[in-house]
Coordinates of C-alpha atoms in Angstrom, one line a residue:
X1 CA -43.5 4.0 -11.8
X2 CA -42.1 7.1 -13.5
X3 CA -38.5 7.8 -13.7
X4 CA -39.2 10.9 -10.7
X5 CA -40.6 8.5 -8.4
X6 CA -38.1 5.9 -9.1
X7 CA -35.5 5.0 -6.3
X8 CA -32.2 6.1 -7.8
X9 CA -30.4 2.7 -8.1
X10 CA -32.0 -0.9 -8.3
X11 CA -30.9 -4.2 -8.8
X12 CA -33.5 -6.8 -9.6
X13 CA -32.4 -11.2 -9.7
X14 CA -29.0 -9.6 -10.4
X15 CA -26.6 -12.6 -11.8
X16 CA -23.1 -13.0 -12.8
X17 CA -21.0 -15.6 -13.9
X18 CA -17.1 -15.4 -14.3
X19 CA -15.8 -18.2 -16.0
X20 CA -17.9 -20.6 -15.4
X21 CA -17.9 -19.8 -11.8
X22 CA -21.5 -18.2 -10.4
X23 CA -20.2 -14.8 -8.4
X24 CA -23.8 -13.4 -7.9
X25 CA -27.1 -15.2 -7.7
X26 CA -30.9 -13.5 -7.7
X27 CA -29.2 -10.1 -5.9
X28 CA -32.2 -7.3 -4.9
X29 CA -31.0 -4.0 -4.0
X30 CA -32.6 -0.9 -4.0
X31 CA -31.1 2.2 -3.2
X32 CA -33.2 5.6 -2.4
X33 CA -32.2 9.0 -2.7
X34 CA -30.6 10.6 0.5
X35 CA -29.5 6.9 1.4
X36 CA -26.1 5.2 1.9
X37 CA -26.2 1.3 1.9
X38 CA -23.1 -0.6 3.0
X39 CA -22.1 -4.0 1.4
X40 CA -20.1 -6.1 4.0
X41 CA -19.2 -10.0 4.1
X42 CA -16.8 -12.6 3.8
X43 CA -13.7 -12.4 1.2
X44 CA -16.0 -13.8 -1.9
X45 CA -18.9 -12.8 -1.2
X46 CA -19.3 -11.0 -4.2
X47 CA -19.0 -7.2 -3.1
X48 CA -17.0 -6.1 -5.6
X49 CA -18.8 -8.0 -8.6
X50 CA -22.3 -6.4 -7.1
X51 CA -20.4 -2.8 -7.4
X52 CA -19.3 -3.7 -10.6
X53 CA -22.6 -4.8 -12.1
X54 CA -24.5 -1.3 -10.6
X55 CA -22.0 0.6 -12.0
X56 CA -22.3 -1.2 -15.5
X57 CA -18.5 -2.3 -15.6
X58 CA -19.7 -6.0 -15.8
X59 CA -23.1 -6.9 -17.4
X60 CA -25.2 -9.2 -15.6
X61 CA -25.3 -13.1 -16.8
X62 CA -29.2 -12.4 -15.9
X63 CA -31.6 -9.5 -14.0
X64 CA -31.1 -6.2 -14.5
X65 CA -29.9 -2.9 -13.2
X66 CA -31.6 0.5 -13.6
X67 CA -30.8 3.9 -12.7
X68 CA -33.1 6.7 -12.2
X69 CA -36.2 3.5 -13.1
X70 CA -33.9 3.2 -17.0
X71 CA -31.7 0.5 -17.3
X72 CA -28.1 0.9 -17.7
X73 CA -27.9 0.1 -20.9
X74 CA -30.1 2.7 -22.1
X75 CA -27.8 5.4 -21.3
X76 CA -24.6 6.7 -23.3
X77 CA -21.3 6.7 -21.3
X78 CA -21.5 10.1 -20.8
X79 CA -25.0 10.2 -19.9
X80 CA -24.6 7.7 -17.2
X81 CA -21.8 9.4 -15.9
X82 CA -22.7 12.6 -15.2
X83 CA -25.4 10.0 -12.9
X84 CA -23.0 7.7 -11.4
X85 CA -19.7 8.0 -10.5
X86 CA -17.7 5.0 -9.3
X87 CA -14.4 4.7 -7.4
X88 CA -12.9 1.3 -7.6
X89 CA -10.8 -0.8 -5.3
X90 CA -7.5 -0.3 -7.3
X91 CA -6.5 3.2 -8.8
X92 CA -5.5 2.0 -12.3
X93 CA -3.6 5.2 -13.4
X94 CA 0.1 4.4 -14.7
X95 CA 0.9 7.5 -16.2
X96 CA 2.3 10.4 -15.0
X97 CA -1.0 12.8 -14.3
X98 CA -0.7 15.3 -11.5
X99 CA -3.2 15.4 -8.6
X100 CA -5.1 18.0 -10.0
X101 CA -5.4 16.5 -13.5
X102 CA -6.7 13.3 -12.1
X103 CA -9.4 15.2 -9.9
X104 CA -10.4 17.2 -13.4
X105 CA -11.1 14.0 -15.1
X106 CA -13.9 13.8 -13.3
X107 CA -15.4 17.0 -14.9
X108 CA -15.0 15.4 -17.9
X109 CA -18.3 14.7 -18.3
X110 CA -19.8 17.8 -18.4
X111 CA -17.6 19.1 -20.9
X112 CA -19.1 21.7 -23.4
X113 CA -22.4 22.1 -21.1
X114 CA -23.5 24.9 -18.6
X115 CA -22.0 23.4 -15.9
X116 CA -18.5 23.4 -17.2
X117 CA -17.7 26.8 -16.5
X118 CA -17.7 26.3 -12.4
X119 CA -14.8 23.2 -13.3
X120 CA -12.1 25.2 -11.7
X121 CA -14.1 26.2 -8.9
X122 CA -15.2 22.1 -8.6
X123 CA -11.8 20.9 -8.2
X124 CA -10.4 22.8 -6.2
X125 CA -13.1 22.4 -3.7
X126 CA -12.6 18.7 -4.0
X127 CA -8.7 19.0 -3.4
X128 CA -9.2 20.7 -0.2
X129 CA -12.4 18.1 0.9
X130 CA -10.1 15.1 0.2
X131 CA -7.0 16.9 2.1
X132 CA -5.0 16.9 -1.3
X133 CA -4.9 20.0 -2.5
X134 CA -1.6 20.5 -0.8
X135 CA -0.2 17.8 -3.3
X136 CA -1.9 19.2 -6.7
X137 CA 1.3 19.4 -8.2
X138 CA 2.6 15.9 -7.2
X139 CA 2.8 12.9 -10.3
X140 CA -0.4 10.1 -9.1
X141 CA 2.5 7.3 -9.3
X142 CA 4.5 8.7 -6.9
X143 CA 1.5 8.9 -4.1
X144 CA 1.5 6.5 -1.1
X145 CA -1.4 4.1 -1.3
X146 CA -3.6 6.9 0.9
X147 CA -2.7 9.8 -1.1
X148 CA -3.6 8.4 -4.3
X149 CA -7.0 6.9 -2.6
X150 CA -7.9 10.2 -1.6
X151 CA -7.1 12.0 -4.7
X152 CA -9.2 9.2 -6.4
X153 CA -12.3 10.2 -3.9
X154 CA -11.2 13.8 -5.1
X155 CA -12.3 12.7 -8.9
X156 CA -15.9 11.1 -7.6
X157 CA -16.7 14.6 -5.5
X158 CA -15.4 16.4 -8.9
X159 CA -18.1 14.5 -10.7
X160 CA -20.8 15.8 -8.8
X161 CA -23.1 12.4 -9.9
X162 CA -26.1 11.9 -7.6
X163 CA -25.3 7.7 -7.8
X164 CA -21.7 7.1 -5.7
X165 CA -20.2 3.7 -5.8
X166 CA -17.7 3.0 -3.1
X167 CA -15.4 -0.2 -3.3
X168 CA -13.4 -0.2 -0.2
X169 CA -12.5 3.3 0.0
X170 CA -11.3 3.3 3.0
X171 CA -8.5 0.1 3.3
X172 CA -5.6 2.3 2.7
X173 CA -6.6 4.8 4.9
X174 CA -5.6 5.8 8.2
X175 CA -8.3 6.4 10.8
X176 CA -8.5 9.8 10.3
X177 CA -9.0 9.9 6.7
X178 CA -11.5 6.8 6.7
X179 CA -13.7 8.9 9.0
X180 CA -13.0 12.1 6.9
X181 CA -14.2 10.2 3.6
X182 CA -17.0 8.4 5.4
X183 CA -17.8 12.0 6.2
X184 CA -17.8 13.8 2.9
X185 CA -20.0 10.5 1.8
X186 CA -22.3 11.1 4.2
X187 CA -22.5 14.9 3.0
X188 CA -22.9 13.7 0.0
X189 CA -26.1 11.5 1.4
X190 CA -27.5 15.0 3.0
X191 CA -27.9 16.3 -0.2
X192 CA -29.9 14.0 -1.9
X193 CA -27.2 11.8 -3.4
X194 CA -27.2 7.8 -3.3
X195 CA -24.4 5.9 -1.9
X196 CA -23.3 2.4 -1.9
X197 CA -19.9 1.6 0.1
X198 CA -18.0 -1.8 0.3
X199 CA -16.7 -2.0 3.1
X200 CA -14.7 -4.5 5.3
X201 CA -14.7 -2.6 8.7
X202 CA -18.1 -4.1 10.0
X203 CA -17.7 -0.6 12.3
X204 CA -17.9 1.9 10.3
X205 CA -20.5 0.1 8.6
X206 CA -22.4 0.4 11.3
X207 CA -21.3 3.5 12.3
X208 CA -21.8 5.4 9.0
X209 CA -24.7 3.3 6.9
X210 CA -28.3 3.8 7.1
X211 CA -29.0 -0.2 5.9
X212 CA -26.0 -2.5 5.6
X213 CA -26.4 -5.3 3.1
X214 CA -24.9 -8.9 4.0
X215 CA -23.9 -10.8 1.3
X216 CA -22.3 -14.1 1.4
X217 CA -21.4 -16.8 -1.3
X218 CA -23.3 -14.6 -3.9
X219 CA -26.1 -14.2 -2.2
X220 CA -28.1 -11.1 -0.1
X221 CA -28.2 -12.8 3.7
X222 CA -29.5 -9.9 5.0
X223 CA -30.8 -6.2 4.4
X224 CA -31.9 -3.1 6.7
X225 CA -30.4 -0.9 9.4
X226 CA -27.4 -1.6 11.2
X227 CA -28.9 -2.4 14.4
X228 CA -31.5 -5.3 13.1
X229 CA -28.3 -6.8 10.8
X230 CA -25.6 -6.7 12.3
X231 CA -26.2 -9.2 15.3
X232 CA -24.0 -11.7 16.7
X233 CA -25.7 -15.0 15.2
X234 CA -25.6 -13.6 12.1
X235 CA -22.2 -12.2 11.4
X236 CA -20.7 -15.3 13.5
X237 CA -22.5 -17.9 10.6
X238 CA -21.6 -16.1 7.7
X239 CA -18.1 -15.0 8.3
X240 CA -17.4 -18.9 9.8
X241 CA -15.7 -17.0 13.2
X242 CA -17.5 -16.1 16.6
X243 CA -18.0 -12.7 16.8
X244 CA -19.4 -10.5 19.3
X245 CA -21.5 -7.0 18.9
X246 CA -21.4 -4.3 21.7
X247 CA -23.0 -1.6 22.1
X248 CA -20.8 1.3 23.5
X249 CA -22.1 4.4 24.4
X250 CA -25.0 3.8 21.7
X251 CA -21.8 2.8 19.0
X252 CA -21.9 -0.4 17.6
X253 CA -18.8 -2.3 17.5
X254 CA -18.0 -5.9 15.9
X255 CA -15.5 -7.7 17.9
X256 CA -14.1 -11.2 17.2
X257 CA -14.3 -13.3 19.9
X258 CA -10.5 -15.0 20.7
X259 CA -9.0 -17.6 22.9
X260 CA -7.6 -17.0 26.3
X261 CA -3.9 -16.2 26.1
X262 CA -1.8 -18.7 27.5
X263 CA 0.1 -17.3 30.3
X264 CA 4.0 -17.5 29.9
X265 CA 5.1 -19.4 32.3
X266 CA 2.7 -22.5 31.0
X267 CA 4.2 -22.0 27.5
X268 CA 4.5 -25.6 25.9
X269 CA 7.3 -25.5 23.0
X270 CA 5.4 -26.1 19.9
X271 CA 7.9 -28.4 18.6
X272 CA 9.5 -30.3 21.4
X273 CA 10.7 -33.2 19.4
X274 CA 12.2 -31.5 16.4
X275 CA 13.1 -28.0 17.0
X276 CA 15.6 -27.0 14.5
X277 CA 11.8 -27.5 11.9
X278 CA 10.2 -24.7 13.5

């Protein structure tokens, strides 16, 4: 297969082993052009290892990852990242950079080429996608969790790669933003790009993901389009908790099924023998 017919991203008996402890185990993925691909399960599953080994930051114990149909360790950094951009689960800046210098580093890549030239014009256009270009001048540190999550999603649009790796960009968000950036991803998807998200909310997966992958102890449990994964056996078995999917108004939603309250007034005191324990 030539590198234009390639799918953008695939994984292939992906492997990894963190001392001495297996986190991945024979993972396939592949990931078309135009396509978004959610990674959900279980605390474990191996979510973020699988995002770190397409992105390059941890090398498989065995497989292998391409990009573009060339393996990631064919590229030079700066090749690869003007082809991938990643945003990870902790924003690992502890130095005083300003919004707007953090959302430049991610033109960084195309220094001294063509494309540098429309920088300006790139960041501020990711400042005002990611609802931060009010804050510009503002030091990173001194963001709330949100802000600084945002400004971080700010750098990936600045980076303009057609690969976008996700890991939970959306758990410090409030629901607003986490539909905003979902958005912008999704825009991102329309025009060609490939997108793989981590995400938590089993919702929004479903909401927002053309396939959703289901990973659990290191493994892929299951693979393809929200409707045909995302079913009640399944999510109940690997997440060890019954849960329930509805469909409302043609949205899925992923609701975990709970025990009847207790009324009040049949109240038992949990520690009738010893209360001053409790």
């Amino acid at each position: 297969m030539s590198a234009a017919a390639a799918p953008a991203l695939r994984a292939t008996g992906v492997g990894v082993a963190l001392g001495g402890a297996r986190i991945l185990d024979g993972v396939d993925l592949t990931v078309g052009r135009g396509e978004m691909v959610a990674l959900v399960g279980p605390n474990g599953a191996g979510k973020s290892t699988l995002l770190a080994a397409l992105a390059g930051d941890v090398e498989p114990t065995h497989g292998v990852v391409e990009v573009d149909g060339e393996p990631l360790g064919s590229y030079r950094p700066r090749a690869l990242a003007r082809r991938r951009a990643v945003l990870l689960q902790q924003q690992g800046l502890a130095f005083g950079f300003r919004v707007h210098e953090v959302v430049r580093m991610g033109r960084s890549p195309w220094h001294r080429t063509e494309r540098a030239r429309h920088d300006d014009d790139v960041v501020l256009a990711a400042m005002a996608r990611t609802e931060v270009d009010h804050l510009a001048e503002r030091l990173f540190p001194t963001l709330s969790g949100g802000e600084q999550a945002r400004t971080s999603f700010g750098r990936v649009l600045a980076q303009q790669a057609q690969v976008v790796l996700l890991d939970e960009p959306t758990a410090a968000l409030d629901v607003r933003h986490q539909e905003a950036l979902l958005g912008a991803a999704r825009r991102l998807v329309l025009r060609g790009c490939a997108v793989v998200v981590v995400l938590h909310d089993l919702a929004l997966a479903a909401a927002w993901a053309d396939r959703v992958c289901v990973l659990a102890a290191g493994r892929v449990r299951a693979d393809g389009p929200p409707r045909e994964v995302l079913t009640s056996a399944l999510l109940s078995e690997v997440y060890e908790h019954p849960l329930e999917v509805v469909d409302h108004g043609g949205v899925l939603l992923v609701v975990p099924v709970r025990p009847a309250p207790v009324p009040a007034d049949h109240e038992e005191d949990p520690c009738p023998t010893h209360p001053a324990t409790c």
